[in-house]
Amino acid sequence: MTQRAGNEVESVMRASSWRCRVSSLVLAITSLAGWSLTAAPALAQSAEPATPPANIAAANGAAIDQWSQQVWAAAREANTIAFYDLVERVPIPGGDAALDRNVIATAASLKDSISKREELRTKRIEEVNKDLDKNLAAEMTDSNISKSLVSALELHMLSLDKNAIIKDPRIAGLISRGESAAKAAESRGDWLNASLLYYRLFYLLDQKGRYEDDVQRLNQRLEMLRLYAPKRLWELRIAQLKNEGVAEEKLPPYNGKGADFHGKLKAVTMEMVVGAVHRAATQGVERIAWQKVLANAVRSVRMLAEMGDMQGTFEGLADPVARTQFIDAMKQAEERTLNAKASASVGEVWDTLQSVVRASDRTVKLPKEAIFHEFANGALDELDEFSAVIWPDELVRFQKSTQGKFVGVGVQIELNEEQMVRVVTPLDGTPAYRAGVRSGDIIKTVNGNDVFGLSLDQVVEFITGPAGTPVTIGLERTTPDKQKLAIEKRLNRAVIPLKSIKGWKRLGAAEDDWDWFVDPVNKIGYVRVTGFTDDTTADFDAALSQMLANGMKGMVLDLRFNPGGLLDEAVSLTNRWVDRGVIVSTQGAGKQIESQKFAMPGRSLLGAMPTIVLINEGSASASEIVSGALQKYGRDGLIKAYVVGSRSYGKGSVQDVYWLADGQAAMKLTTQYYMLPDRRIIHRLPGAEKWGIEPDISVEMLPSQTTDMLLLRRATDVMVLDENGKQVIDEKTPLPDPSDLLTKGTDVQLQAALVLLGTQIPQAKLAEGAKPDKSPTN
């Protein structure tokens, strides 16, 4: 059994696309009129006799010291209002206090960025309202309703008053039409449009639960299509793209490579499924009645039979009489299961599954592996969104997500606007890097197989394989004069480490070659943690050694869009600040503490180091454990760490991983909830009003700012290669500059962090050149 604090990146990124929750009070504060850069007018207008320059400098220096203490105290007291009020009225720097002038300039820059953000908000709200009115005035097709829901979602994210948006008659009417359109789409078998409409309704209402069952049901249908009828899923997608006005020549063709479900399910056995379902029915944290778990398992198989799209895959379902008989048998089995009085034994699970198989054998003759697959998926779906079976064909991807390494050739890939597989960047020292694969190359074939039209997961499956085995990749490269070159690379697969620690600015090809200082003048370090893998803490320690050796006086720990990972790594990273005490506990089904993780004394190097932790709605699981623990000990005054940004995702559940059938498959089952040292539950429980980590200082970023930040960040992380496959970093081909995030006011959360840390630098100035205390304050 392996314990994880992680979550699939896909889940988190899907959620973070829409979950932009911020405090209306904070938004009102940050949009106050009069964010003037004129400081301390009372001093300038005093009627008292003129004060000698030296005394003015001394007085201003004292005022800045006091102001700095108040700014830092605002974070300690989680007082966002006070923080913005202090940023509004910064004192005038005096004398030769260069560091004082620096923090004042940083605060002024933050004020200017907030002013720009509010101008951008006002302008964008006006634009979105026009788009919404235009779409609502058009014919209410599924496409226009969907576009209108997108506009409504953006208005909801931009608005200071979320409830007012939902109550807007236009939005209320749109919700009603959207629900009707979703129901109609599902009734006619247009699962893709139905899913899209329900998703947008779900997030527009801020996931209040109204459409949760609909979203889950459509997800299940789409997964069945993806596995058993991929061509039908492609047809639905093409129809959707056409309705959105995509030109015929830009539509991806159907590519059926790797789409045969028989190969994916051949290792699935009854014993594997019975073990998984029995554990799900008896050991989940919420202890859902086993009858409901088994009934949903049967219902899942019935859903498969009811989908008309499956008749082309399973011949027996094309017989209407046999199909009706089987569906009726499944309804009866569901009813029997819900009313069962027996205990939740392995025998009960076995008998229920056997009854489904026998009913199929008498009627539609579905492949047993397909029944097993849907039976188990249905059972786990009854629990929560994070419990699932990891089927044999999914094990490699799952292990890659937890171990921080995989076997492949070392390229990051994406689908471009034309649905072509494009290389984002080769990874340093990998087979692809050594062979001269470049950023922007289009992957056309893998081992002679055309990959156009495949999903990224399918392409990854083709490229990856056992270490040491060869793979041939066909590339298309566009030259500076727009010529298309066909290139073929024969590569040997190798173990590829995935680095989860990144710095401020890339300096070279090596994955650990970073400029670690976001503010080199004030010696403020910067570390992005993209996930928690086997080597996260070790790689952090290596970066920390460089920063300490260069006189670091403060640190930004950026956990934004960090989806989680290994619990032990989250604990060990937190231990770099916290020298003793509980870091995280777990609460089981009985609401009692079942386990605790403690800091190990002597491992804290940063207890006295001023630190700001950045989080947002994409920070989940292990990153919430780190930020929440640091927040608690910071508020207690035991370390100098506070949290800035927006509320985190709220994924604080423990998935225990159990191997099935001697390691041929696995299951992850939610068995506990994480509890912070102050007994806060991170997880967003059904109906909860509070969840996740609320930052000490809330700073909103608009959707467009977040997008711009992510795009620039990715661009600065990409390696540019020359004709010989060597890293290019010179004035002719400069990398994008991450400093644009600050100078252009894009990343206001980071700017706020620098203001807070800047207030601590003048105090360190008294012992210029002294290294930070490596012992914790507690």
Short mmCIF file of N, CA, C and O in Angstrom, two decimals, residues 534-593:
data_model
loop_
_atom_site.label_atom_id
_atom_site.label_comp_id
_atom_site.label_asym_id
_atom_site.label_seq_id
_atom_site.Cartn_x
_atom_site.Cartn_y
_atom_site.Cartn_z
N ASP A 534 9.72 12.13 -5.96
CA ASP A 534 10.73 11.50 -5.12
C ASP A 534 11.90 12.43 -4.78
O ASP A 534 12.48 12.33 -3.70
N ASP A 535 12.25 13.33 -5.70
CA ASP A 535 13.46 14.13 -5.53
C ASP A 535 13.19 15.60 -5.21
O ASP A 535 14.10 16.43 -5.26
N THR A 536 11.95 15.94 -4.89
CA THR A 536 11.61 17.35 -4.71
C THR A 536 12.44 18.01 -3.61
O THR A 536 13.05 19.07 -3.82
N THR A 537 12.48 17.41 -2.43
CA THR A 537 13.21 18.03 -1.33
C THR A 537 14.71 18.08 -1.61
O THR A 537 15.37 19.08 -1.31
N ALA A 538 15.25 17.01 -2.17
CA ALA A 538 16.68 16.99 -2.49
C ALA A 538 17.02 18.09 -3.49
O ALA A 538 18.04 18.79 -3.34
N ASP A 539 16.18 18.26 -4.51
CA ASP A 539 16.44 19.31 -5.49
C ASP A 539 16.25 20.70 -4.88
O ASP A 539 16.97 21.65 -5.22
N PHE A 540 15.28 20.83 -3.97
CA PHE A 540 15.10 22.10 -3.27
C PHE A 540 16.34 22.42 -2.44
O PHE A 540 16.81 23.57 -2.42
N ASP A 541 16.88 21.42 -1.75
CA ASP A 541 18.06 21.64 -0.93
C ASP A 541 19.25 22.12 -1.76
O ASP A 541 20.03 22.98 -1.33
N ALA A 542 19.37 21.57 -2.97
CA ALA A 542 20.47 21.98 -3.85
C ALA A 542 20.32 23.45 -4.24
O ALA A 542 21.29 24.22 -4.24
N ALA A 543 19.09 23.85 -4.56
CA ALA A 543 18.83 25.25 -4.89
C ALA A 543 19.04 26.14 -3.67
O ALA A 543 19.61 27.24 -3.76
N LEU A 544 18.60 25.65 -2.51
CA LEU A 544 18.74 26.42 -1.28
C LEU A 544 20.21 26.69 -0.95
O LEU A 544 20.57 27.79 -0.52
N SER A 545 21.04 25.70 -1.16
CA SER A 545 22.48 25.88 -0.90
C SER A 545 23.04 27.03 -1.72
O SER A 545 23.83 27.84 -1.22
N GLN A 546 22.65 27.10 -2.99
CA GLN A 546 23.12 28.19 -3.84
C GLN A 546 22.62 29.54 -3.34
O GLN A 546 23.37 30.52 -3.30
N MET A 547 21.36 29.60 -2.96
CA MET A 547 20.80 30.88 -2.51
C MET A 547 21.42 31.34 -1.20
O MET A 547 21.74 32.51 -1.03
N LEU A 548 21.59 30.42 -0.25
CA LEU A 548 22.21 30.79 1.02
C LEU A 548 23.65 31.23 0.83
O LEU A 548 24.12 32.19 1.46
N ALA A 549 24.36 30.53 -0.08
CA ALA A 549 25.75 30.90 -0.34
C ALA A 549 25.87 32.29 -0.94
O ALA A 549 26.90 32.96 -0.80
N ASN A 550 24.79 32.74 -1.59
CA ASN A 550 24.80 34.07 -2.21
C ASN A 550 24.06 35.10 -1.37
O ASN A 550 23.68 36.15 -1.88
N GLY A 551 23.85 34.79 -0.09
CA GLY A 551 23.35 35.80 0.84
C GLY A 551 21.86 36.04 0.81
O GLY A 551 21.41 37.16 1.06
N MET A 552 21.05 35.00 0.53
CA MET A 552 19.61 35.18 0.48
C MET A 552 19.08 35.77 1.79
O MET A 552 19.45 35.34 2.87
N LYS A 553 18.14 36.76 1.65
CA LYS A 553 17.55 37.41 2.82
C LYS A 553 16.04 37.22 2.90
O LYS A 553 15.40 37.66 3.86
N GLY A 554 15.47 36.62 1.89
CA GLY A 554 14.03 36.36 1.87
C GLY A 554 13.72 35.42 0.72
O GLY A 554 14.52 35.28 -0.22
N MET A 555 12.56 34.73 0.79
CA MET A 555 12.23 33.76 -0.26
C MET A 555 10.76 33.82 -0.64
O MET A 555 9.88 33.97 0.22
N VAL A 556 10.50 33.67 -1.93
CA VAL A 556 9.16 33.41 -2.45
C VAL A 556 9.09 31.92 -2.79
O VAL A 556 9.89 31.44 -3.59
N LEU A 557 8.16 31.22 -2.16
CA LEU A 557 7.91 29.81 -2.46
C LEU A 557 6.62 29.74 -3.25
O LEU A 557 5.52 29.94 -2.72
N ASP A 558 6.73 29.50 -4.56
CA ASP A 558 5.58 29.58 -5.47
C ASP A 558 4.97 28.18 -5.64
O ASP A 558 5.55 27.31 -6.30
N LEU A 559 3.79 27.99 -5.05
CA LEU A 559 3.08 26.71 -5.15
C LEU A 559 1.83 26.83 -6.02
O LEU A 559 0.97 25.95 -6.01
N ARG A 560 1.74 27.88 -6.79
CA ARG A 560 0.57 28.05 -7.66
C ARG A 560 0.56 26.97 -8.76
O ARG A 560 1.59 26.64 -9.31
N PHE A 561 -0.61 26.45 -9.01
CA PHE A 561 -0.81 25.39 -10.00
C PHE A 561 0.02 24.14 -9.69
O PHE A 561 0.36 23.38 -10.58
N ASN A 562 0.30 23.93 -8.43
CA ASN A 562 0.97 22.69 -7.99
C ASN A 562 -0.12 21.71 -7.59
O ASN A 562 -0.81 21.91 -6.59
N PRO A 563 -0.30 20.60 -8.33
CA PRO A 563 -1.43 19.70 -8.08
C PRO A 563 -1.23 18.71 -6.95
O PRO A 563 -2.14 17.97 -6.61
N GLY A 564 -0.03 18.67 -6.37
CA GLY A 564 0.19 17.75 -5.26
C GLY A 564 1.27 16.74 -5.57
O GLY A 564 2.18 16.99 -6.35
N GLY A 565 1.17 15.57 -4.94
CA GLY A 565 2.16 14.53 -5.14
C GLY A 565 2.37 13.71 -3.89
O GLY A 565 1.42 13.39 -3.17
N LEU A 566 3.60 13.42 -3.58
CA LEU A 566 3.94 12.52 -2.48
C LEU A 566 3.88 13.23 -1.12
O LEU A 566 4.49 14.28 -0.93
N LEU A 567 3.16 12.62 -0.19
CA LEU A 567 2.99 13.20 1.13
C LEU A 567 4.32 13.38 1.85
O LEU A 567 4.59 14.43 2.45
N ASP A 568 5.17 12.37 1.83
CA ASP A 568 6.44 12.45 2.56
C ASP A 568 7.31 13.60 2.06
O ASP A 568 8.03 14.24 2.84
N GLU A 569 7.25 13.89 0.77
CA GLU A 569 8.02 15.00 0.23
C GLU A 569 7.44 16.34 0.69
O GLU A 569 8.18 17.29 0.94
N ALA A 570 6.12 16.41 0.78
CA ALA A 570 5.50 17.64 1.29
C ALA A 570 5.90 17.88 2.74
O ALA A 570 6.21 19.01 3.14
N VAL A 571 5.94 16.81 3.52
CA VAL A 571 6.33 16.93 4.93
C VAL A 571 7.80 17.34 5.05
O VAL A 571 8.15 18.22 5.84
N SER A 572 8.66 16.69 4.28
CA SER A 572 10.09 17.01 4.39
C SER A 572 10.39 18.42 3.92
O SER A 572 11.28 19.09 4.47
N LEU A 573 9.68 18.91 2.91
CA LEU A 573 9.89 20.29 2.47
C LEU A 573 9.45 21.26 3.57
O LEU A 573 10.15 22.25 3.86
N THR A 574 8.30 21.01 4.17
CA THR A 574 7.82 21.86 5.26
C THR A 574 8.82 21.88 6.41
O THR A 574 9.01 22.91 7.07
N ASN A 575 9.50 20.76 6.62
CA ASN A 575 10.49 20.63 7.68
C ASN A 575 11.66 21.60 7.50
O ASN A 575 12.41 21.87 8.45
N ARG A 576 11.84 22.14 6.31
CA ARG A 576 12.91 23.10 6.10
C ARG A 576 12.62 24.43 6.81
O ARG A 576 13.52 25.22 7.03
N TRP A 577 11.36 24.65 7.17
CA TRP A 577 10.99 25.83 7.95
C TRP A 577 10.63 25.46 9.40
O TRP A 577 11.02 26.14 10.32
N VAL A 578 9.86 24.40 9.54
CA VAL A 578 9.32 24.01 10.84
C VAL A 578 10.26 23.00 11.49
O VAL A 578 10.49 21.92 10.94
N ASP A 579 10.78 23.32 12.67
CA ASP A 579 11.78 22.47 13.31
C ASP A 579 11.16 21.39 14.19
O ASP A 579 11.76 20.34 14.39
N ARG A 580 9.98 21.64 14.73
CA ARG A 580 9.34 20.64 15.58
C ARG A 580 7.83 20.87 15.56
O ARG A 580 7.35 21.94 15.22
N GLY A 581 7.10 19.81 15.91
CA GLY A 581 5.64 19.90 15.94
C GLY A 581 4.99 19.13 14.82
O GLY A 581 5.65 18.61 13.91
N VAL A 582 3.68 19.05 14.88
CA VAL A 582 2.89 18.33 13.88
C VAL A 582 2.86 19.13 12.57
O VAL A 582 2.67 20.35 12.59
N ILE A 583 3.05 18.45 11.46
CA ILE A 583 2.91 19.09 10.15
C ILE A 583 1.54 18.77 9.55
O ILE A 583 0.86 19.63 9.01
N VAL A 584 1.11 17.52 9.66
CA VAL A 584 -0.20 17.13 9.12
C VAL A 584 -0.69 15.91 9.87
O VAL A 584 0.10 15.06 10.31
N SER A 585 -2.00 15.82 10.05
CA SER A 585 -2.64 14.65 10.64
C SER A 585 -3.68 14.13 9.67
O SER A 585 -4.05 14.80 8.70
N THR A 586 -4.15 12.92 9.92
CA THR A 586 -5.24 12.37 9.12
C THR A 586 -6.41 12.02 10.02
O THR A 586 -6.23 11.56 11.15
N GLN A 587 -7.61 12.27 9.50
CA GLN A 587 -8.85 11.97 10.20
C GLN A 587 -9.61 10.94 9.40
O GLN A 587 -9.86 11.12 8.21
N GLY A 588 -9.96 9.85 10.03
CA GLY A 588 -10.64 8.76 9.35
C GLY A 588 -12.14 8.82 9.44
O GLY A 588 -12.72 9.85 9.82
N ALA A 589 -12.78 7.70 9.11
CA ALA A 589 -14.23 7.64 9.08
C ALA A 589 -14.86 7.92 10.44
O ALA A 589 -15.97 8.43 10.53
N GLY A 590 -14.13 7.61 11.52
CA GLY A 590 -14.66 7.84 12.85
C GLY A 590 -14.43 9.23 13.38
O GLY A 590 -14.69 9.51 14.56
N LYS A 591 -13.93 10.14 12.53
CA LYS A 591 -13.65 11.54 12.89
C LYS A 591 -12.55 11.66 13.94
O LYS A 591 -12.41 12.69 14.58
N GLN A 592 -11.78 10.61 14.13
CA GLN A 592 -10.68 10.64 15.08
C GLN A 592 -9.35 10.76 14.32
O GLN A 592 -9.24 10.33 13.18
N ILE A 593 -8.35 11.35 14.98
CA ILE A 593 -7.02 11.42 14.37
C ILE A 593 -6.43 10.02 14.30
O ILE A 593 -6.35 9.31 15.31
#
